[in-house]
C-alpha cells in the first residue's frame, strides 16, 4: 500500500534531533517508523505517523520544514529471506530503490518495511505480479 | 643601512615635494578635464580646472567612488587616445563591480618605479633573485612586482600563484632571495617548507607581502619561520596596483609614493579633510598617470596618515596598517568580496536572502563559510537532491569569486537576527 511519510529538515547539530522528536512526543504522536539520512551538516528525518497531514501542519507551525512524500509500506513474513525476495523482484523489474527502513511491528509473524521508489503504482504492480503484496492499513496504523 | 631607488624623490625636502605636487596636480586636473566624465563632474560642482592651483585646493574637487568607475565601464574614464594606451588591468571584484584600469607606457613605467622602490627598500639589489608568486594576469600583483624587479635588475621568477611544490623547488634550486606574495600564502609556504624539511635550503632574506590585511603577530611568525624580514606593501588597481605605498626597514607603516599619488584622510561621513594622525577614509589623487587619472578617489580603506621623521631617511608621508573599511567589502585570500555578490548567487540558486557569511583565518589562510537557511520550496526528501543544491551554490561562488566556500544549509530562522535583520557577516579574523 501507499502511505504518506513526513520528511523533516534537521541541522546536524547537537540537540536538533531531540527537539523534533520531543515536539512529536509532546503532541502525543506515536512514531510508527523512522530513519535518518544525514550529511556532515544536515539530516533528513523520515517518520511514519498516524494522521500525517495534521502532524505536518503542527511541525510547520513550530518552524520546521516538512515535506509529505508517498512511499510504499510493504509487509512480509518475518522469516529470513523475505526482504531479499521483495528487493530482488523490484531489482529484476528495474525499479530503482532510493531507500528502505523498517517498521515497528505488533504482529510477531510479520515484518514491515518502508520502500521509497520513483513510481509507487508500478512498484506495487511488480510486487503483486510476484505474489508479494500483503500489507493492510490496519496493521500499519495500529 | 638604508637603500633608495630614487633618493631624489624618496628623500625630497617637504617644500620641494610640495612644489612638485602642486605643479603635477594642476597639470593633471587640466588633463582630466578633457575627459567628458570629469568635465561633467567638475561643471556640475561648479569647479573650474583653474581653481586648483595647489595641493591646498584639493578639497575643492568632488570625490569619485567605485560606483563612478563601474558606471564609466569600460572606456568612460580613459584619459588618452586608445592608440596611446598599452595595458589593461582589472580588479578582482566581480560581476557588476569590475573596474578596468588603463595604462600608457609612461603609466606602466612609473608603476614599475614605485614597485622598484619597494624592492630596494626591502634590501633588493640587482644581485637578488625575486620570486613573484602573486597572480599574473588582470590582477595587478604579479605584473607590478615583476616590473619593479626588472627595474632593479633582479633576476625575476614570474612564478604566479599556486603549485606550492613547484614554488618550493624553484626557491631551493634557484636560490630565490626575495619573496613577493600575499601574507597568507607566505605563511602557507613557510609551513610547507618546514614540513618538507627544506628550511635550510632556502636562501630568502626578505619578503614583500600585500593585497590583504595582516597582523603584526602574523608578520613576526612569518619572519621567524622563513628567517626573513617581512615588508608590507599596499596598492589598488584603480590607482595603479601594488607600490602605491611600501614599507621601509622601520616597519611602522608604509611610505606613500606621493610624487605620483596624493593621499588625504577624510571623515567618511562629512567628507572633510582630517589632520595627520586622525583615523579616517583614505583618498587618492593621481598626479602623473594619464590613461586612468583618478581625482580624489575614495578607497573605502580606513587608516591614519603621519608625516613624522622616519629612521629610514625617507620624507614620504606614511600610512598606517589598514584599520578597516567604510563599506561591507571583505578581502578574502586577496579577493575583494561584497556580501551582495554572495547574496545574488544564493538567490539565483532558488534560496532566500537569509544567509550568513563567516570569515575566519585558520593557519593564516582565510576561510569562507556561507550558511543559508533552508526553505520549504528547496527542501526535498532526498539527500542527493539537497547536496546538489548546496554544490550549485559552491560552484557559482567559485566561478564568480574564484574562491571555494563551504556552504552549509541551516534550519529556517536559525540565523541570528538583530532588530529583525539577519546578521550577515561575521569576520572572526584578528588583524
Coordinates of C-alpha atoms in Angstrom, one line a residue:
Chain A
X1 CA 0.0 0.0 0.0
X2 CA 1.0 3.6 -0.4
X3 CA 1.3 5.7 2.7
X4 CA 2.4 9.3 3.5
X5 CA 5.8 9.8 5.0
X6 CA 7.0 13.0 6.7
X7 CA 10.4 14.2 5.8
X8 CA 11.8 16.9 8.2
X9 CA 14.9 19.0 7.7
X10 CA 17.1 18.8 10.7
X11 CA 20.5 20.5 11.2
X12 CA 23.3 18.1 12.0
X13 CA 23.9 19.8 15.4
X14 CA 23.8 18.6 18.9
X15 CA 20.2 18.7 20.3
X16 CA 18.4 19.3 17.0
X17 CA 17.1 15.8 16.5
X18 CA 15.8 15.5 20.1
X19 CA 14.0 18.8 19.6
X20 CA 11.9 17.4 16.8
X21 CA 11.2 14.1 18.5
X22 CA 10.3 15.8 21.7
X23 CA 7.8 18.0 19.8
X24 CA 6.2 14.9 18.4
X25 CA 6.1 13.3 21.9
X26 CA 4.5 16.4 23.5
X27 CA 1.8 16.4 20.9
X28 CA 1.1 12.7 21.7
X29 CA 2.2 11.4 18.3
X30 CA 3.3 7.9 18.1
X31 CA 6.2 7.3 15.7
X32 CA 5.5 4.1 13.8
X33 CA 8.7 4.1 11.8
X34 CA 11.7 6.4 11.4
X35 CA 15.0 6.7 9.7
X36 CA 17.6 9.5 9.2
X37 CA 19.7 10.3 6.2
X38 CA 22.5 12.6 7.1
X39 CA 25.5 14.5 5.8
X40 CA 28.0 16.4 7.8
X41 CA 25.8 19.5 8.0
X42 CA 22.2 18.4 7.8
X43 CA 19.9 15.4 8.0
X44 CA 16.5 14.4 6.8
X45 CA 14.4 12.7 9.4
X46 CA 11.7 10.5 7.9
X47 CA 8.9 9.3 10.0
X48 CA 5.6 7.4 9.6
X49 CA 2.9 8.6 11.9
X50 CA -0.9 8.3 12.1
X51 CA -2.6 11.5 10.6
X52 CA 0.5 12.7 8.7
X53 CA -1.3 15.8 7.4
X54 CA -2.1 17.0 10.9
X55 CA 1.4 16.3 12.2
X56 CA 2.9 18.1 9.2
X57 CA 0.9 21.3 10.0
X58 CA 1.8 21.0 13.6
X59 CA 5.5 20.9 12.9
X60 CA 5.3 23.7 10.3
X61 CA 3.7 25.9 12.9
X62 CA 6.7 25.3 15.0
X63 CA 9.0 26.5 12.2
X64 CA 10.1 23.1 10.8
X65 CA 10.5 22.4 7.1
X66 CA 8.4 19.4 6.4
X67 CA 7.6 17.5 3.2
X68 CA 5.0 14.8 2.7
X69 CA 6.1 12.1 0.4
X70 CA 4.2 9.0 -0.8
X71 CA 6.1 5.8 0.0
X72 CA 5.4 2.1 -0.1
X73 CA 4.7 0.2 3.0
X74 CA 5.2 -3.5 2.4
X75 CA 4.5 -6.3 4.8
X76 CA 6.1 -9.7 4.6
X77 CA 6.5 -12.8 6.6
X78 CA 9.1 -12.3 9.4
X79 CA 11.3 -15.0 8.0
X80 CA 14.9 -15.0 6.7
X81 CA 15.0 -14.0 3.0
X82 CA 11.6 -12.2 2.9
X83 CA 13.1 -8.7 2.3
X84 CA 15.5 -10.2 -0.2
X85 CA 12.6 -11.6 -2.2
X86 CA 10.9 -8.2 -2.3
X87 CA 14.0 -6.3 -3.3
X88 CA 15.0 -8.9 -5.8
X89 CA 11.6 -8.7 -7.5
X90 CA 12.0 -4.9 -7.7
X91 CA 15.5 -5.1 -9.0
X92 CA 14.7 -7.6 -11.6
X93 CA 12.0 -5.3 -12.9
X94 CA 14.3 -2.3 -13.0
X95 CA 12.6 -0.5 -10.1
X96 CA 15.2 1.8 -8.5
X97 CA 15.0 1.8 -4.7
X98 CA 16.0 5.1 -3.2
X99 CA 16.0 3.8 0.4
X100 CA 14.2 1.5 2.8
X101 CA 13.7 1.3 6.5
X102 CA 11.9 -1.0 8.9
X103 CA 8.6 -0.5 10.9
X104 CA 7.8 -1.4 14.4
X105 CA 5.7 -4.5 14.2
X106 CA 3.0 -5.6 16.6
X107 CA 2.4 -8.8 14.8
X108 CA 5.1 -11.3 15.6
X109 CA 4.8 -13.2 12.3
X110 CA 5.0 -10.1 10.1
X111 CA 7.7 -7.6 9.3
X112 CA 7.0 -4.1 7.7
X113 CA 9.3 -2.1 5.5
X114 CA 9.0 1.3 4.0
X115 CA 10.4 1.5 0.5
X116 CA 10.9 4.7 -1.5
X117 CA 10.8 4.3 -5.3
X118 CA 10.1 6.7 -8.1
X119 CA 6.8 5.2 -9.2
X120 CA 4.8 3.7 -6.4
X121 CA 2.0 2.3 -8.6
X122 CA 4.4 0.5 -10.9
X123 CA 6.3 -1.0 -7.9
X124 CA 3.1 -2.2 -6.4
X125 CA 2.2 -3.9 -9.6
X126 CA 5.5 -5.6 -9.7
X127 CA 5.1 -6.9 -6.2
X128 CA 1.6 -8.1 -6.9
X129 CA 2.7 -9.9 -10.0
X130 CA 5.3 -11.7 -7.9
X131 CA 2.8 -12.5 -5.3
X132 CA 4.5 -10.4 -2.6
X133 CA 1.7 -8.0 -1.6
X134 CA 0.3 -8.4 1.9
X135 CA 0.1 -5.2 3.9
X136 CA -3.1 -3.6 5.1
X137 CA -3.6 -0.2 6.7
X138 CA -4.9 -1.6 10.0
X139 CA -1.5 -3.2 10.7
X140 CA 0.5 -0.1 10.0
X141 CA -1.5 2.5 11.9
X142 CA -2.4 0.2 14.8
Chain B
X1 CA 72.0 50.9 6.1
X2 CA 69.0 52.1 4.1
X3 CA 68.8 51.9 0.3
X4 CA 66.8 54.0 -2.1
X5 CA 65.8 53.5 -5.7
X6 CA 65.0 57.2 -6.4
X7 CA 66.6 59.1 -3.5
X8 CA 65.7 62.5 -5.0
X9 CA 62.1 61.7 -4.6
X10 CA 62.1 59.4 -1.6
X11 CA 64.2 61.8 0.5
X12 CA 62.9 65.1 -1.1
X13 CA 62.6 68.0 1.4
X14 CA 59.0 68.7 2.1
X15 CA 58.9 72.1 0.3
X16 CA 60.4 70.6 -2.9
X17 CA 57.9 67.8 -2.8
X18 CA 55.1 70.2 -2.4
X19 CA 56.2 72.3 -5.3
X20 CA 56.4 69.3 -7.5
X21 CA 53.0 68.1 -6.3
X22 CA 51.4 71.5 -6.9
X23 CA 52.7 71.6 -10.5
X24 CA 51.7 68.0 -11.2
X25 CA 48.3 68.3 -9.7
X26 CA 47.5 71.5 -11.7
X27 CA 48.6 69.7 -14.8
X28 CA 46.7 66.5 -14.2
X29 CA 43.4 68.3 -13.3
X30 CA 43.6 70.1 -16.6
X31 CA 44.4 66.8 -18.3
X32 CA 41.4 65.0 -16.6
X33 CA 39.1 67.9 -17.6
X34 CA 39.5 66.7 -21.2
X35 CA 37.6 63.5 -20.3
X36 CA 33.8 64.1 -20.6
X37 CA 33.3 62.3 -17.3
X38 CA 35.4 64.9 -15.4
X39 CA 34.3 67.8 -17.4
X40 CA 30.7 67.0 -16.5
X41 CA 31.6 66.2 -12.8
X42 CA 33.5 69.5 -12.3
X43 CA 31.0 71.6 -14.2
X44 CA 28.2 70.1 -12.1
X45 CA 30.1 71.0 -9.0
X46 CA 31.0 74.5 -10.2
X47 CA 34.7 73.8 -10.1
X48 CA 37.0 75.0 -12.9
X49 CA 40.4 73.4 -13.6
X50 CA 41.9 76.9 -12.8
X51 CA 40.5 76.7 -9.3
X52 CA 43.1 74.0 -8.5
X53 CA 46.4 75.8 -8.1
X54 CA 48.0 73.7 -5.4
X55 CA 47.5 70.8 -3.1
X56 CA 45.7 73.2 -0.7
X57 CA 42.9 73.4 -3.3
X58 CA 42.4 69.7 -3.4
X59 CA 39.4 69.9 -1.1
X60 CA 37.5 71.8 -3.8
X61 CA 37.4 68.8 -6.1
X62 CA 34.4 66.4 -5.8
X63 CA 35.1 62.8 -4.8
X64 CA 34.8 59.9 -7.1
X65 CA 33.8 56.4 -5.9
X66 CA 33.9 52.8 -7.1
X67 CA 30.4 53.3 -8.4
X68 CA 31.5 56.1 -10.7
X69 CA 34.2 53.7 -12.1
X70 CA 31.7 51.0 -12.5
X71 CA 29.3 53.3 -14.3
X72 CA 32.1 54.5 -16.6
X73 CA 32.9 50.9 -17.6
X74 CA 34.6 50.2 -19.9
X75 CA 36.0 53.3 -21.6
X76 CA 34.3 56.2 -19.8
X77 CA 37.4 57.2 -17.8
X78 CA 40.0 56.6 -20.4
X79 CA 42.2 59.7 -20.4
X80 CA 44.2 59.2 -23.6
X81 CA 43.6 58.1 -27.2
X82 CA 43.1 54.4 -27.4
X83 CA 46.2 54.2 -29.5
X84 CA 48.3 55.6 -26.6
X85 CA 47.1 53.1 -24.1
X86 CA 49.2 49.9 -23.8
X87 CA 47.8 47.8 -21.0
X88 CA 44.6 46.9 -19.1
X89 CA 44.4 45.6 -15.5
X90 CA 41.2 44.8 -13.7
X91 CA 40.1 44.5 -10.1
X92 CA 39.3 41.1 -8.7
X93 CA 35.9 42.4 -7.8
X94 CA 33.4 40.6 -10.0
X95 CA 30.1 41.0 -11.7
X96 CA 28.8 44.5 -11.5
X97 CA 31.8 45.8 -9.6
X98 CA 34.6 45.1 -12.0
X99 CA 36.9 48.1 -12.6
X100 CA 39.1 48.1 -15.7
X101 CA 42.1 50.4 -15.5
X102 CA 44.2 51.6 -18.4
X103 CA 47.9 52.4 -18.7
X104 CA 50.1 54.3 -21.1
X105 CA 53.7 53.1 -21.3
X106 CA 54.6 56.0 -19.0
X107 CA 52.0 54.9 -16.5
X108 CA 53.5 51.4 -16.5
X109 CA 57.0 52.9 -16.1
X110 CA 56.0 54.9 -13.1
X111 CA 54.2 52.0 -11.6
X112 CA 57.3 49.8 -12.1
X113 CA 59.4 52.5 -10.4
X114 CA 57.1 52.5 -7.4
X115 CA 57.5 48.8 -7.1
X116 CA 61.2 49.1 -7.6
X117 CA 61.3 51.5 -4.6
X118 CA 59.5 48.8 -2.5
X119 CA 62.0 46.1 -3.6
X120 CA 65.0 48.3 -2.9
X121 CA 63.5 49.4 0.5
X122 CA 63.3 45.7 1.3
X123 CA 67.1 45.4 0.6
X124 CA 66.8 44.4 -3.0
X125 CA 69.7 45.0 -5.5
X126 CA 70.4 43.7 -8.9
X127 CA 72.1 40.7 -7.3
X128 CA 68.8 39.5 -5.9
X129 CA 66.5 36.8 -7.2
X130 CA 62.9 37.9 -6.8
X131 CA 60.3 35.2 -6.6
X132 CA 56.9 36.6 -7.5
X133 CA 54.0 34.3 -6.6
X134 CA 51.3 36.9 -6.8
X135 CA 48.9 36.0 -9.5
X136 CA 49.7 37.3 -13.0
X137 CA 47.1 38.4 -15.5
X138 CA 44.4 41.0 -14.9
X139 CA 45.3 41.1 -11.2
X140 CA 48.0 43.8 -10.6
X141 CA 50.0 41.9 -8.0
X142 CA 52.2 39.8 -10.4
X143 CA 52.7 42.4 -13.2
X144 CA 53.5 45.1 -10.6
X145 CA 56.2 43.4 -8.7
X146 CA 57.5 41.8 -11.9
X147 CA 58.0 45.2 -13.4
X148 CA 59.6 46.6 -10.3
X149 CA 62.0 43.7 -10.1
X150 CA 63.1 44.2 -13.7
X151 CA 63.7 47.8 -12.9
X152 CA 66.0 47.0 -10.1
X153 CA 67.7 44.5 -12.3
X154 CA 66.9 41.5 -10.2
X155 CA 66.6 38.0 -11.7
X156 CA 62.9 37.7 -11.8
X157 CA 60.9 34.5 -11.3
X158 CA 57.4 35.0 -12.7
X159 CA 56.0 32.1 -10.7
X160 CA 52.4 33.3 -10.4
X161 CA 50.2 31.8 -7.7
X162 CA 49.6 28.2 -6.8
X163 CA 51.5 24.9 -7.2
X164 CA 53.3 25.1 -3.9
X165 CA 55.6 22.2 -4.6
X166 CA 57.0 23.9 -7.7
X167 CA 57.3 27.2 -5.8
X168 CA 59.5 25.5 -3.2
X169 CA 61.5 23.6 -5.8
X170 CA 62.4 26.8 -7.7
X171 CA 63.1 28.5 -4.4
X172 CA 65.6 25.9 -3.3
X173 CA 67.1 25.2 -6.8
X174 CA 67.4 28.8 -8.0
X175 CA 68.0 30.3 -4.5
X176 CA 65.4 33.0 -4.5
X177 CA 66.2 35.8 -2.1
X178 CA 63.1 38.0 -2.1
X179 CA 59.6 36.5 -1.9
X180 CA 56.6 38.5 -3.2
X181 CA 53.1 37.2 -2.4
X182 CA 50.1 37.6 -0.1
X183 CA 51.0 37.2 3.6
X184 CA 48.6 34.2 3.9
X185 CA 50.4 32.5 1.1
X186 CA 53.8 33.3 2.6
X187 CA 52.6 31.7 5.9
X188 CA 51.4 28.7 4.0
X189 CA 54.7 28.4 2.1
X190 CA 56.6 28.6 5.4
X191 CA 54.5 25.7 6.8
X192 CA 55.1 23.7 3.7
X193 CA 58.8 24.3 3.6
X194 CA 59.1 23.2 7.2
X195 CA 57.0 20.1 6.6
X196 CA 59.3 19.2 3.7
X197 CA 62.3 19.8 6.0
X198 CA 63.8 22.2 3.5
X199 CA 64.2 25.3 5.6
X200 CA 68.0 25.1 5.5
X201 CA 67.9 25.0 1.7
X202 CA 66.0 28.3 1.5
X203 CA 68.0 31.5 0.7
X204 CA 65.3 34.1 1.3
X205 CA 66.3 37.2 3.1
X206 CA 63.2 39.4 2.6
X207 CA 59.5 39.2 1.7
X208 CA 57.2 41.8 0.3
X209 CA 53.7 40.9 1.2
X210 CA 50.4 42.7 0.4
X211 CA 46.9 42.6 -1.2
X212 CA 45.4 41.6 2.1
X213 CA 45.4 42.9 5.7
X214 CA 47.7 41.1 8.2
X215 CA 48.6 41.4 11.8
X216 CA 51.9 42.3 13.4
X217 CA 51.8 38.8 15.1
X218 CA 51.5 37.2 11.7
X219 CA 54.4 39.2 10.4
X220 CA 56.6 38.1 13.3
X221 CA 55.6 34.5 12.7
X222 CA 56.4 34.5 9.0
X223 CA 59.7 36.3 9.7
X224 CA 60.8 33.7 12.2
X225 CA 59.6 30.7 10.2
X226 CA 61.2 31.9 6.9
X227 CA 64.1 33.6 8.6
X228 CA 63.5 36.8 6.7
X229 CA 62.4 40.4 7.2
X230 CA 58.8 40.9 6.0
X231 CA 57.7 44.2 4.4
X232 CA 54.1 45.3 3.9
X233 CA 53.1 46.8 0.5
X234 CA 49.8 48.5 -0.4
X235 CA 48.1 49.4 -3.6
X236 CA 44.9 49.2 -5.6
X237 CA 44.2 48.6 -9.3
X238 CA 42.2 51.9 -9.5
X239 CA 45.3 53.9 -8.5
X240 CA 47.9 51.7 -10.3
X241 CA 48.5 48.5 -8.3
X242 CA 50.9 47.4 -5.6
X243 CA 53.5 50.0 -4.8
X244 CA 51.2 52.9 -4.1
X245 CA 52.9 52.7 -0.7
X246 CA 55.6 50.4 0.7
X247 CA 57.3 49.7 3.9
X248 CA 60.9 50.6 4.9
X249 CA 63.2 48.9 7.4
X250 CA 61.4 50.7 10.3
X251 CA 58.3 48.6 9.7
X252 CA 56.0 51.1 11.2
X253 CA 53.7 51.9 8.2
X254 CA 54.0 52.4 4.5
X255 CA 55.6 55.4 2.7
X256 CA 53.2 56.7 0.0
X257 CA 54.8 57.5 -3.3
X258 CA 53.4 60.9 -3.1
X259 CA 55.2 62.3 -6.1
X260 CA 52.7 60.2 -8.0
X261 CA 49.7 59.8 -5.7
X262 CA 48.4 62.4 -3.3
X263 CA 46.9 61.0 -0.2
X264 CA 44.2 62.5 2.1
X265 CA 42.3 61.3 5.1
X266 CA 38.7 62.3 5.2
X267 CA 35.8 61.9 7.6
X268 CA 33.8 59.3 5.7
X269 CA 30.5 60.9 6.8
X270 CA 31.2 64.6 6.1
X271 CA 33.9 64.3 3.5
X272 CA 36.0 66.9 5.4
X273 CA 39.8 66.5 5.4
X274 CA 41.2 65.3 8.6
X275 CA 44.7 66.3 10.0
X276 CA 47.7 63.9 10.2
X277 CA 47.3 61.3 13.0
X278 CA 43.5 61.1 12.7
X279 CA 41.8 58.0 11.6
X280 CA 39.6 58.2 8.5
X281 CA 39.0 57.2 4.9
X282 CA 42.0 57.2 2.6
X283 CA 41.5 59.2 -0.6
X284 CA 44.0 59.2 -3.5
X285 CA 44.5 61.6 -6.4
X286 CA 46.8 60.5 -9.3
X287 CA 49.0 63.4 -10.3
X288 CA 51.1 61.7 -13.0
X289 CA 49.1 58.9 -14.5
X290 CA 47.5 59.8 -17.8
X291 CA 45.4 56.9 -19.1
X292 CA 43.3 56.5 -15.9
X293 CA 43.8 59.7 -13.9
X294 CA 41.7 59.3 -10.8
X295 CA 41.0 62.5 -8.9
X296 CA 40.0 62.2 -5.2
X297 CA 39.2 58.5 -5.4
X298 CA 37.6 57.2 -2.2
X299 CA 39.3 53.9 -1.4
X300 CA 36.9 52.9 1.5
X301 CA 40.0 51.9 3.4
X302 CA 40.4 53.3 6.8
X303 CA 43.8 54.3 8.1
X304 CA 45.9 57.1 9.6
X305 CA 48.5 59.3 7.8
X306 CA 51.6 60.6 9.5
X307 CA 54.4 62.8 8.5
X308 CA 56.9 62.2 11.3
X309 CA 60.6 61.8 10.7
X310 CA 61.3 58.2 9.7
X311 CA 64.5 56.5 10.7
X312 CA 64.9 55.3 7.1
X313 CA 65.5 58.8 5.9
X314 CA 62.5 58.9 3.6
X315 CA 60.4 62.0 3.8
X316 CA 57.4 60.4 2.0
X317 CA 54.2 60.6 4.0
X318 CA 53.3 57.4 5.8
X319 CA 50.1 55.4 6.0
X320 CA 49.3 53.1 8.9
X321 CA 48.3 49.5 8.5
X322 CA 44.7 49.3 7.3
X323 CA 42.2 49.5 10.1
X324 CA 39.0 48.6 8.3
X325 CA 36.6 49.5 5.6
X326 CA 33.8 52.1 5.3
X327 CA 31.7 49.6 3.3
X328 CA 31.0 45.9 3.8
X329 CA 33.6 44.7 1.4
X330 CA 35.6 41.8 2.7
X331 CA 39.1 40.9 1.4
X332 CA 39.3 37.1 1.5
X333 CA 42.5 35.5 0.3
X334 CA 43.3 38.7 -1.5
X335 CA 40.0 38.7 -3.4
X336 CA 37.5 41.6 -2.9
X337 CA 34.2 40.2 -1.9
X338 CA 31.0 42.1 -1.5
X339 CA 28.2 40.3 0.5
X340 CA 25.8 41.4 -2.2
X341 CA 27.6 39.2 -4.7
X342 CA 27.1 36.2 -2.4
X343 CA 23.5 37.2 -1.9
X344 CA 23.0 37.3 -5.7
X345 CA 24.3 33.7 -6.0
X346 CA 22.1 32.4 -3.2
X347 CA 19.0 33.9 -4.7
X348 CA 19.9 32.7 -8.2
X349 CA 20.1 29.2 -6.8
X350 CA 16.5 29.5 -5.5
X351 CA 17.1 30.2 -1.9
X352 CA 16.0 33.3 0.0
X353 CA 18.3 36.1 1.3
X354 CA 18.6 34.6 4.7
X355 CA 22.3 33.8 5.0
X356 CA 25.3 34.5 7.0
X357 CA 28.9 34.9 5.8
X358 CA 31.5 33.7 8.3
X359 CA 35.1 34.6 7.6
X360 CA 37.9 33.2 9.7
X361 CA 41.6 32.7 9.4
X362 CA 42.9 29.2 10.2
X363 CA 46.7 28.6 9.9
X364 CA 47.0 32.1 8.3
X365 CA 44.6 31.1 5.5
X366 CA 41.2 32.8 5.2
X367 CA 38.2 30.6 5.2
X368 CA 34.8 31.5 3.8
X369 CA 31.7 29.8 5.3
X370 CA 28.3 30.6 4.0
X371 CA 25.3 29.5 5.9
X372 CA 22.0 29.5 4.0
X373 CA 18.6 28.9 5.6
X374 CA 16.7 26.0 4.1
X375 CA 13.3 26.9 2.6
X376 CA 10.2 24.7 2.2
X377 CA 10.5 25.1 -1.6
X378 CA 14.0 23.9 -1.7
X379 CA 13.6 21.0 0.6
X380 CA 13.3 17.6 -0.9
X381 CA 13.2 14.1 0.6
X382 CA 16.5 13.1 -0.8
X383 CA 20.0 13.9 0.5
X384 CA 21.4 13.8 -3.0
X385 CA 18.9 16.5 -4.2
X386 CA 19.8 18.8 -1.4
X387 CA 23.5 18.2 -1.8
X388 CA 23.2 19.1 -5.4
X389 CA 21.6 22.4 -4.5
X390 CA 24.4 23.1 -2.0
X391 CA 27.0 22.3 -4.6
X392 CA 25.3 24.6 -7.1
X393 CA 25.9 27.5 -4.6
X394 CA 29.6 26.4 -4.1
X395 CA 30.2 26.2 -7.9
X396 CA 28.5 29.6 -8.7
X397 CA 30.5 31.3 -5.9
X398 CA 33.7 29.7 -7.2
X399 CA 33.1 30.9 -10.7
X400 CA 32.1 34.4 -9.5
X401 CA 34.7 35.0 -6.9
X402 CA 37.4 32.4 -7.6
X403 CA 37.1 31.3 -4.0
X404 CA 36.0 28.0 -2.6
X405 CA 33.4 28.5 0.1
X406 CA 32.0 25.9 2.5
X407 CA 28.2 26.2 2.1
X408 CA 26.0 24.8 4.9
X409 CA 22.2 24.7 4.8
X410 CA 20.8 25.5 8.2
X411 CA 17.3 25.5 9.7
X412 CA 14.9 28.3 9.0
X413 CA 15.1 31.3 11.4
X414 CA 18.4 29.9 12.8
X415 CA 20.5 32.8 11.7
X416 CA 20.7 35.4 14.4
X417 CA 18.6 38.5 13.6
X418 CA 19.1 41.8 15.3
X419 CA 16.2 44.1 15.1
X420 CA 14.6 41.8 12.6
X421 CA 17.6 41.9 10.2
X422 CA 19.8 38.9 9.8
X423 CA 23.4 39.5 10.9
X424 CA 25.0 38.9 7.6
X425 CA 28.7 39.0 8.2
X426 CA 30.8 37.6 11.0
X427 CA 34.5 38.3 10.5
X428 CA 36.4 36.3 13.1
X429 CA 39.9 37.2 11.8
X430 CA 42.1 39.1 14.2
X431 CA 44.1 41.6 12.1

